[in-house]
PDB file of C-alpha atoms and ligand atoms in Angstrom:
ATOM      1  CA  UNK E 215       0.000   0.000   0.000  1.00 87.00           C
ATOM      2  CA  UNK E 216       1.295   3.444  -0.916  1.00 94.00           C
ATOM      3  CA  UNK E 217       0.591   6.047   1.706  1.00 96.00           C
ATOM      4  CA  UNK E 218       1.791   9.234   3.257  1.00 97.00           C
ATOM      5  CA  UNK E 219       1.552  10.623   6.745  1.00 98.00           C
ATOM      6  CA  UNK E 220      -0.266  13.799   7.712  1.00 98.00           C
ATOM      7  CA  UNK E 221       0.432  15.458  11.010  1.00 98.00           C
ATOM      8  CA  UNK E 222      -2.508  15.277  13.390  1.00 98.00           C
ATOM      9  CA  UNK E 223      -1.073  16.210  16.810  1.00 98.00           C
ATOM     10  CA  UNK E 224       2.114  18.254  17.046  1.00 98.00           C
ATOM     11  CA  UNK E 225       5.117  17.518  19.226  1.00 98.00           C
ATOM     12  CA  UNK E 226       4.325  20.630  21.228  1.00 98.00           C
ATOM     13  CA  UNK E 227       0.718  19.610  21.883  1.00 98.00           C
ATOM     14  CA  UNK E 228       1.879  16.182  22.997  1.00 98.00           C
ATOM     15  CA  UNK E 229       4.346  17.723  25.440  1.00 98.00           C
ATOM     16  CA  UNK E 230       1.692  19.944  26.971  1.00 98.00           C
ATOM     17  CA  UNK E 231      -0.745  17.067  27.249  1.00 98.00           C
ATOM     18  CA  UNK E 232       1.802  14.797  28.898  1.00 98.00           C
ATOM     19  CA  UNK E 233       2.449  17.470  31.537  1.00 98.00           C
ATOM     20  CA  UNK E 234      -1.270  17.955  32.067  1.00 98.00           C
ATOM     21  CA  UNK E 235      -1.855  14.214  32.539  1.00 98.00           C
ATOM     22  CA  UNK E 236       1.082  13.917  34.944  1.00 98.00           C
ATOM     23  CA  UNK E 237      -0.267  16.845  36.952  1.00 98.00           C
ATOM     24  CA  UNK E 238      -3.645  15.123  37.355  1.00 98.00           C
ATOM     25  CA  UNK E 239      -1.958  11.899  38.395  1.00 98.00           C
ATOM     26  CA  UNK E 240       0.207  13.745  40.925  1.00 97.00           C
ATOM     27  CA  UNK E 241      -2.880  15.406  42.381  1.00 97.00           C
ATOM     28  CA  UNK E 242      -4.764  12.115  42.636  1.00 97.00           C
ATOM     29  CA  UNK E 243      -1.950  10.127  44.176  1.00 97.00           C
ATOM     30  CA  UNK E 244      -0.458  12.810  46.388  1.00 91.00           C
ATOM     31  CA  UNK E 245       2.613  11.170  47.895  1.00 87.00           C
ATOM     32  CA  UNK E 246       1.683   7.560  47.279  1.00 96.00           C
ATOM     33  CA  UNK E 247       4.070   5.407  45.311  1.00 98.00           C
ATOM     34  CA  UNK E 248       3.092   4.379  41.825  1.00 98.00           C
ATOM     35  CA  UNK E 249       4.127   1.404  39.713  1.00 98.00           C
ATOM     36  CA  UNK E 250       3.954   2.194  36.010  1.00 98.00           C
ATOM     37  CA  UNK E 251       3.341  -0.601  33.542  1.00 98.00           C
ATOM     38  CA  UNK E 252       4.019   0.107  29.890  1.00 98.00           C
ATOM     39  CA  UNK E 253       2.472  -2.046  27.209  1.00 98.00           C
ATOM     40  CA  UNK E 254       5.184  -2.763  24.689  1.00 97.00           C
ATOM     41  CA  UNK E 255       6.049  -1.391  22.307  1.00 96.00           C
ATOM     42  CA  UNK E 256       3.776   1.502  21.441  1.00 97.00           C
ATOM     43  CA  UNK E 257       3.818   3.114  24.872  1.00 98.00           C
ATOM     44  CA  UNK E 258       7.574   3.498  25.313  1.00 98.00           C
ATOM     45  CA  UNK E 259       7.903   7.139  24.263  1.00 98.00           C
ATOM     46  CA  UNK E 260       4.852   8.139  26.262  1.00 98.00           C
ATOM     47  CA  UNK E 261       6.045   6.201  29.301  1.00 98.00           C
ATOM     48  CA  UNK E 262       9.533   7.689  29.077  1.00 98.00           C
ATOM     49  CA  UNK E 263       8.102  11.209  29.027  1.00 98.00           C
ATOM     50  CA  UNK E 264       5.279  10.915  31.540  1.00 98.00           C
ATOM     51  CA  UNK E 265       7.269   8.848  34.040  1.00 98.00           C
ATOM     52  CA  UNK E 266       9.696  11.739  34.500  1.00 98.00           C
ATOM     53  CA  UNK E 267       6.826  14.059  35.388  1.00 98.00           C
ATOM     54  CA  UNK E 268       5.087  11.835  37.907  1.00 98.00           C
ATOM     55  CA  UNK E 269       6.450  12.447  41.390  1.00 95.00           C
ATOM     56  CA  UNK E 270       6.445   9.094  43.083  1.00 95.00           C
ATOM     57  CA  UNK E 271       7.212   6.438  40.547  1.00 97.00           C
ATOM     58  CA  UNK E 272       8.574   3.546  42.563  1.00 96.00           C
ATOM     59  CA  UNK E 273       8.990   1.081  39.726  1.00 97.00           C
ATOM     60  CA  UNK E 274       8.557   0.691  36.000  1.00 98.00           C
ATOM     61  CA  UNK E 275       7.777  -2.589  34.308  1.00 98.00           C
ATOM     62  CA  UNK E 276       6.619  -3.744  30.906  1.00 98.00           C
ATOM     63  CA  UNK E 277       4.212  -6.221  29.521  1.00 98.00           C
ATOM     64  CA  UNK E 278       3.902  -7.308  25.937  1.00 97.00           C
ATOM     65  CA  UNK E 279       0.659  -8.607  24.570  1.00 94.00           C
ATOM     66  CA  UNK E 280      -0.340  -9.273  21.025  1.00 86.00           C
ATOM     67  CA  UNK E 281      -3.666  -9.415  19.367  1.00 74.00           C
ATOM     68  CA  UNK E 282      -4.358 -12.178  16.920  1.00 66.00           C
ATOM     69  CA  UNK E 283      -5.099 -10.146  13.887  1.00 56.00           C
ATOM     70  CA  UNK E 284      -3.510  -8.345  11.052  1.00 52.00           C
ATOM     71  CA  UNK E 285      -2.804  -4.913   9.719  1.00 44.00           C
ATOM     72  CA  UNK E 286      -5.144  -2.258  10.965  1.00 45.00           C
ATOM     73  CA  UNK E 287      -7.639  -4.563  12.632  1.00 53.00           C
ATOM     74  CA  UNK E 288      -7.528  -6.025  16.104  1.00 54.00           C
ATOM     75  CA  UNK E 289      -9.315  -9.194  17.072  1.00 58.00           C
ATOM     76  CA  UNK E 290     -10.860 -10.196  20.344  1.00 65.00           C
ATOM     77  CA  UNK E 291      -8.098 -12.504  21.542  1.00 74.00           C
ATOM     78  CA  UNK E 292      -4.812 -11.476  23.069  1.00 83.00           C
ATOM     79  CA  UNK E 293      -1.829 -13.483  24.218  1.00 89.00           C
ATOM     80  CA  UNK E 294       0.873 -12.505  26.685  1.00 93.00           C
ATOM     81  CA  UNK E 295       4.265 -12.436  24.973  1.00 95.00           C
ATOM     82  CA  UNK E 296       6.074 -11.023  27.985  1.00 97.00           C
ATOM     83  CA  UNK E 297       4.614 -10.927  31.450  1.00 98.00           C
ATOM     84  CA  UNK E 298       5.583  -8.541  34.247  1.00 98.00           C
ATOM     85  CA  UNK E 299       8.686  -9.236  36.317  1.00 98.00           C
ATOM     86  CA  UNK E 300       7.413  -7.389  39.388  1.00 98.00           C
ATOM     87  CA  UNK E 301       4.761  -8.337  41.867  1.00 98.00           C
ATOM     88  CA  UNK E 302       1.893  -5.850  41.795  1.00 98.00           C
ATOM     89  CA  UNK E 303       0.047  -7.025  44.885  1.00 98.00           C
ATOM     90  CA  UNK E 304      -1.030  -4.158  47.111  1.00 98.00           C
ATOM     91  CA  UNK E 305       0.573  -1.529  44.882  1.00 98.00           C
ATOM     92  CA  UNK E 306      -0.843   1.485  43.083  1.00 98.00           C
ATOM     93  CA  UNK E 307      -0.578   0.471  39.459  1.00 98.00           C
ATOM     94  CA  UNK E 308      -1.043   2.630  36.393  1.00 98.00           C
ATOM     95  CA  UNK E 309      -1.062   1.013  32.979  1.00 98.00           C
ATOM     96  CA  UNK E 310       0.474   3.295  30.366  1.00 98.00           C
ATOM     97  CA  UNK E 311      -0.944   2.760  26.891  1.00 98.00           C
ATOM     98  CA  UNK E 312      -0.485   4.449  23.555  1.00 98.00           C
ATOM     99  CA  UNK E 313      -3.972   4.128  22.117  1.00 98.00           C
ATOM    100  CA  UNK E 314      -7.307   2.499  22.865  1.00 97.00           C
ATOM    101  CA  UNK E 315      -9.168   1.246  19.884  1.00 95.00           C
ATOM    102  CA  UNK E 316     -11.638  -1.640  20.286  1.00 93.00           C
ATOM    103  CA  UNK E 317     -10.795  -1.884  23.994  1.00 95.00           C
ATOM    104  CA  UNK E 318      -9.995  -5.603  23.823  1.00 92.00           C
ATOM    105  CA  UNK E 319      -6.357  -5.234  24.843  1.00 94.00           C
ATOM    106  CA  UNK E 320      -6.990  -3.119  27.915  1.00 96.00           C
ATOM    107  CA  UNK E 321     -10.042  -5.039  29.056  1.00 95.00           C
ATOM    108  CA  UNK E 322      -8.062  -8.289  28.966  1.00 93.00           C
ATOM    109  CA  UNK E 323      -4.967  -6.772  30.548  1.00 96.00           C
ATOM    110  CA  UNK E 324      -6.929  -5.142  33.370  1.00 97.00           C
ATOM    111  CA  UNK E 325      -8.722  -8.419  34.033  1.00 95.00           C
ATOM    112  CA  UNK E 326      -5.402 -10.290  34.262  1.00 95.00           C
ATOM    113  CA  UNK E 327      -3.825  -7.644  36.498  1.00 98.00           C
ATOM    114  CA  UNK E 328      -6.836  -7.275  38.786  1.00 98.00           C
ATOM    115  CA  UNK E 329      -6.566 -10.970  39.605  1.00 97.00           C
ATOM    116  CA  UNK E 330      -3.165 -10.163  41.123  1.00 98.00           C
ATOM    117  CA  UNK E 331      -4.755  -7.864  43.702  1.00 98.00           C
ATOM    118  CA  UNK E 332      -3.168  -4.474  43.175  1.00 98.00           C
ATOM    119  CA  UNK E 333      -4.160  -1.787  45.680  1.00 98.00           C
ATOM    120  CA  UNK E 334      -5.436   0.370  42.812  1.00 98.00           C
ATOM    121  CA  UNK E 335      -5.360  -0.133  39.067  1.00 98.00           C
ATOM    122  CA  UNK E 336      -5.782   2.757  36.666  1.00 98.00           C
ATOM    123  CA  UNK E 337      -5.092   3.452  33.029  1.00 98.00           C
ATOM    124  CA  UNK E 338      -3.493   6.387  31.295  1.00 98.00           C
ATOM    125  CA  UNK E 339      -3.684   6.461  27.520  1.00 98.00           C
ATOM    126  CA  UNK E 340      -2.326   9.085  25.197  1.00 98.00           C
ATOM    127  CA  UNK E 341      -4.973   8.506  22.535  1.00 98.00           C
ATOM    128  CA  UNK E 342      -8.512   7.211  22.472  1.00 98.00           C
ATOM    129  CA  UNK E 343     -10.625   6.275  19.452  1.00 98.00           C
ATOM    130  CA  UNK E 344     -14.054   5.909  21.094  1.00 97.00           C
ATOM    131  CA  UNK E 345     -15.866   5.371  17.771  1.00 96.00           C
ATOM    132  CA  UNK E 346     -14.146   2.011  17.453  1.00 94.00           C
ATOM    133  CA  UNK E 347     -14.925   0.713  20.931  1.00 96.00           C
ATOM    134  CA  UNK E 348     -16.350  -2.813  21.150  1.00 94.00           C
ATOM    135  CA  UNK E 349     -15.788  -3.516  24.838  1.00 94.00           C
ATOM    136  CA  UNK E 350     -16.086  -0.937  27.587  1.00 94.00           C
ATOM    137  CA  UNK E 351     -12.970  -0.080  29.546  1.00 96.00           C
ATOM    138  CA  UNK E 352     -12.857   2.552  32.228  1.00 96.00           C
ATOM    139  CA  UNK E 353      -9.938   4.851  31.573  1.00 98.00           C
ATOM    140  CA  UNK E 354      -9.115   7.483  34.170  1.00 98.00           C
ATOM    141  CA  UNK E 355      -6.627   9.538  32.197  1.00 98.00           C
ATOM    142  CA  UNK E 356      -7.078  10.224  28.485  1.00 98.00           C
ATOM    143  CA  UNK E 357      -4.783  12.483  26.478  1.00 98.00           C
ATOM    144  CA  UNK E 358      -6.530  13.086  23.161  1.00 98.00           C
ATOM    145  CA  UNK E 359      -9.794  11.774  21.777  1.00 98.00           C
ATOM    146  CA  UNK E 360      -9.257  11.225  18.060  1.00 98.00           C
ATOM    147  CA  UNK E 361     -11.476  10.217  15.136  1.00 97.00           C
ATOM    148  CA  UNK E 362     -11.392   6.771  13.548  1.00 97.00           C
ATOM    149  CA  UNK E 363      -8.091   7.156  11.697  1.00 97.00           C
ATOM    150  CA  UNK E 364      -5.037   4.945  11.684  1.00 97.00           C
ATOM    151  CA  UNK E 365      -2.244   6.862  13.389  1.00 98.00           C
ATOM    152  CA  UNK E 366       1.517   6.538  13.812  1.00 98.00           C
ATOM    153  CA  UNK E 367       4.357   8.281  15.610  1.00 98.00           C
ATOM    154  CA  UNK E 368       5.485   8.933  19.180  1.00 98.00           C
ATOM    155  CA  UNK E 369       5.924   5.194  19.672  1.00 98.00           C
ATOM    156  CA  UNK E 370       2.997   4.060  17.551  1.00 98.00           C
ATOM    157  CA  UNK E 371       3.699   2.023  14.437  1.00 97.00           C
ATOM    158  CA  UNK E 372       2.309   0.936  11.146  1.00 97.00           C
ATOM    159  CA  UNK E 373       3.927  -2.417  10.289  1.00 95.00           C
ATOM    160  CA  UNK E 374       6.660  -1.575  12.837  1.00 95.00           C
ATOM    161  CA  UNK E 375       7.523   1.695  11.121  1.00 97.00           C
ATOM    162  CA  UNK E 376       7.276   5.363  12.081  1.00 98.00           C
ATOM    163  CA  UNK E 377       7.611   4.860  15.845  1.00 98.00           C
ATOM    164  CA  UNK E 378      10.259   7.587  16.123  1.00 98.00           C
ATOM    165  CA  UNK E 379       8.226  10.385  14.558  1.00 98.00           C
ATOM    166  CA  UNK E 380       8.031  13.134  17.201  1.00 98.00           C
ATOM    167  CA  UNK E 381       4.373  13.899  16.375  1.00 98.00           C
ATOM    168  CA  UNK E 382       1.213  11.855  15.857  1.00 98.00           C
ATOM    169  CA  UNK E 383       0.297  11.555  12.209  1.00 98.00           C
ATOM    170  CA  UNK E 384      -2.473   9.842  10.342  1.00 98.00           C
ATOM    171  CA  UNK E 385      -1.795   7.283   7.642  1.00 97.00           C
ATOM    172  CA  UNK E 386      -3.404   8.372   4.384  1.00 97.00           C
ATOM    173  CA  UNK E 387      -3.626   5.962   1.461  1.00 95.00           C
ATOM    174  CA  UNK E 388      -2.401   7.425  -1.810  1.00 94.00           C
ATOM    175  CA  UNK E 389      -4.566   5.209  -3.976  1.00 82.00           C
ATOM    176  CA  UNK E 390      -7.994   4.326  -2.626  1.00 68.00           C
ATOM    177  CA  UNK E 391      -8.317   1.372  -5.024  1.00 64.00           C
ATOM    178  CA  UNK E 392      -5.348  -0.527  -3.656  1.00 56.00           C
TER     179      UNK E 392
HETATM  180  P1  IMP L 231      -7.480  -2.462  21.021  1.00 54.61           P
HETATM  181  O1  IMP L 231      -7.260  -3.774  21.697  1.00 54.61           O
HETATM  182  O2  IMP L 231      -8.318  -2.611  19.784  1.00 54.61           O
HETATM  183  O3  IMP L 231      -7.999  -1.384  21.924  1.00 54.61           O
HETATM  184  O4  IMP L 231      -6.125  -2.058  20.411  1.00 54.61           O
HETATM  185  C1  IMP L 231      -5.174  -1.404  21.022  1.00 54.61           C
HETATM  186  C2  IMP L 231      -3.872  -1.597  20.279  1.00 54.61           C
HETATM  187  O5  IMP L 231      -4.054  -1.656  18.859  1.00 54.61           O
HETATM  188  C3  IMP L 231      -3.002  -0.412  20.539  1.00 54.61           C
HETATM  189  O6  IMP L 231      -2.228  -0.592  21.683  1.00 54.61           O
HETATM  190  C4  IMP L 231      -2.170  -0.378  19.281  1.00 54.61           C
HETATM  191  O7  IMP L 231      -1.071  -1.246  19.433  1.00 54.61           O
HETATM  192  C5  IMP L 231      -3.076  -0.904  18.207  1.00 54.61           C
HETATM  193  N1  IMP L 231      -3.705   0.214  17.477  1.00 54.61           N
HETATM  194  C6  IMP L 231      -4.965   0.646  17.569  1.00 54.61           C
HETATM  195  N2  IMP L 231      -5.190   1.704  16.788  1.00 54.61           N
HETATM  196  C7  IMP L 231      -4.012   1.965  16.189  1.00 54.61           C
HETATM  197  C8  IMP L 231      -3.590   2.969  15.266  1.00 54.61           C
HETATM  198  O8  IMP L 231      -4.337   3.868  14.817  1.00 54.61           O
HETATM  199  N3  IMP L 231      -2.286   2.912  14.887  1.00 54.61           N
HETATM  200  C9  IMP L 231      -1.420   1.962  15.338  1.00 54.61           C
HETATM  201  N4  IMP L 231      -1.768   1.031  16.211  1.00 54.61           N
HETATM  202  C10 IMP L 231      -3.056   1.018  16.628  1.00 54.61           C
HETATM  203 MG1   MG L 232      -0.323  -1.095  21.893  1.00 54.61          MG
END
């Protein structure tokens, strides 16, 4: 597929939003310690930036899950490719995610993590595409609500590419017939 990328959210807007989200989290958690869990790989840029603005991050860990599906679609099933190394029992946990689409990934991940008895479990996502939601997920901290477009950049990929773009861009097909 031939395509190009059009900027949707600038680097500057992302920076401001990350600060705003961190501020809310700091207000909510006061001086309590927080364990951040990044979902690989899309959340790494967001986690790197927001984690340095949250006051009491005690630990950072990662989990990698994959959806059985292809290209721009996600299916209902996920499998854990890499589980956490840390124990989350009795800790304040925040899952850091790049984007919520159908909601399958986060609903499954929160179910798995809740079974491990964290003290609190919340979600922060940079992007949300509510028009695509199939399963409900309660998300406490949302950066930007975006329309139903396929996006890349700031960690987010299309076929593993474009993760290092400093802004969020939408993927636009050059030829609609392809
Ligand atoms: P969900 O399970 O459908 O909510 O999918 C969430 C995951 O699908 C995200 O963590 C991304 O990895 C991927 N995804 C959803 N929308 C996009 C997009 O627009 N661009 C790139 N990846 C996406
Ligand atoms: Mg992801």
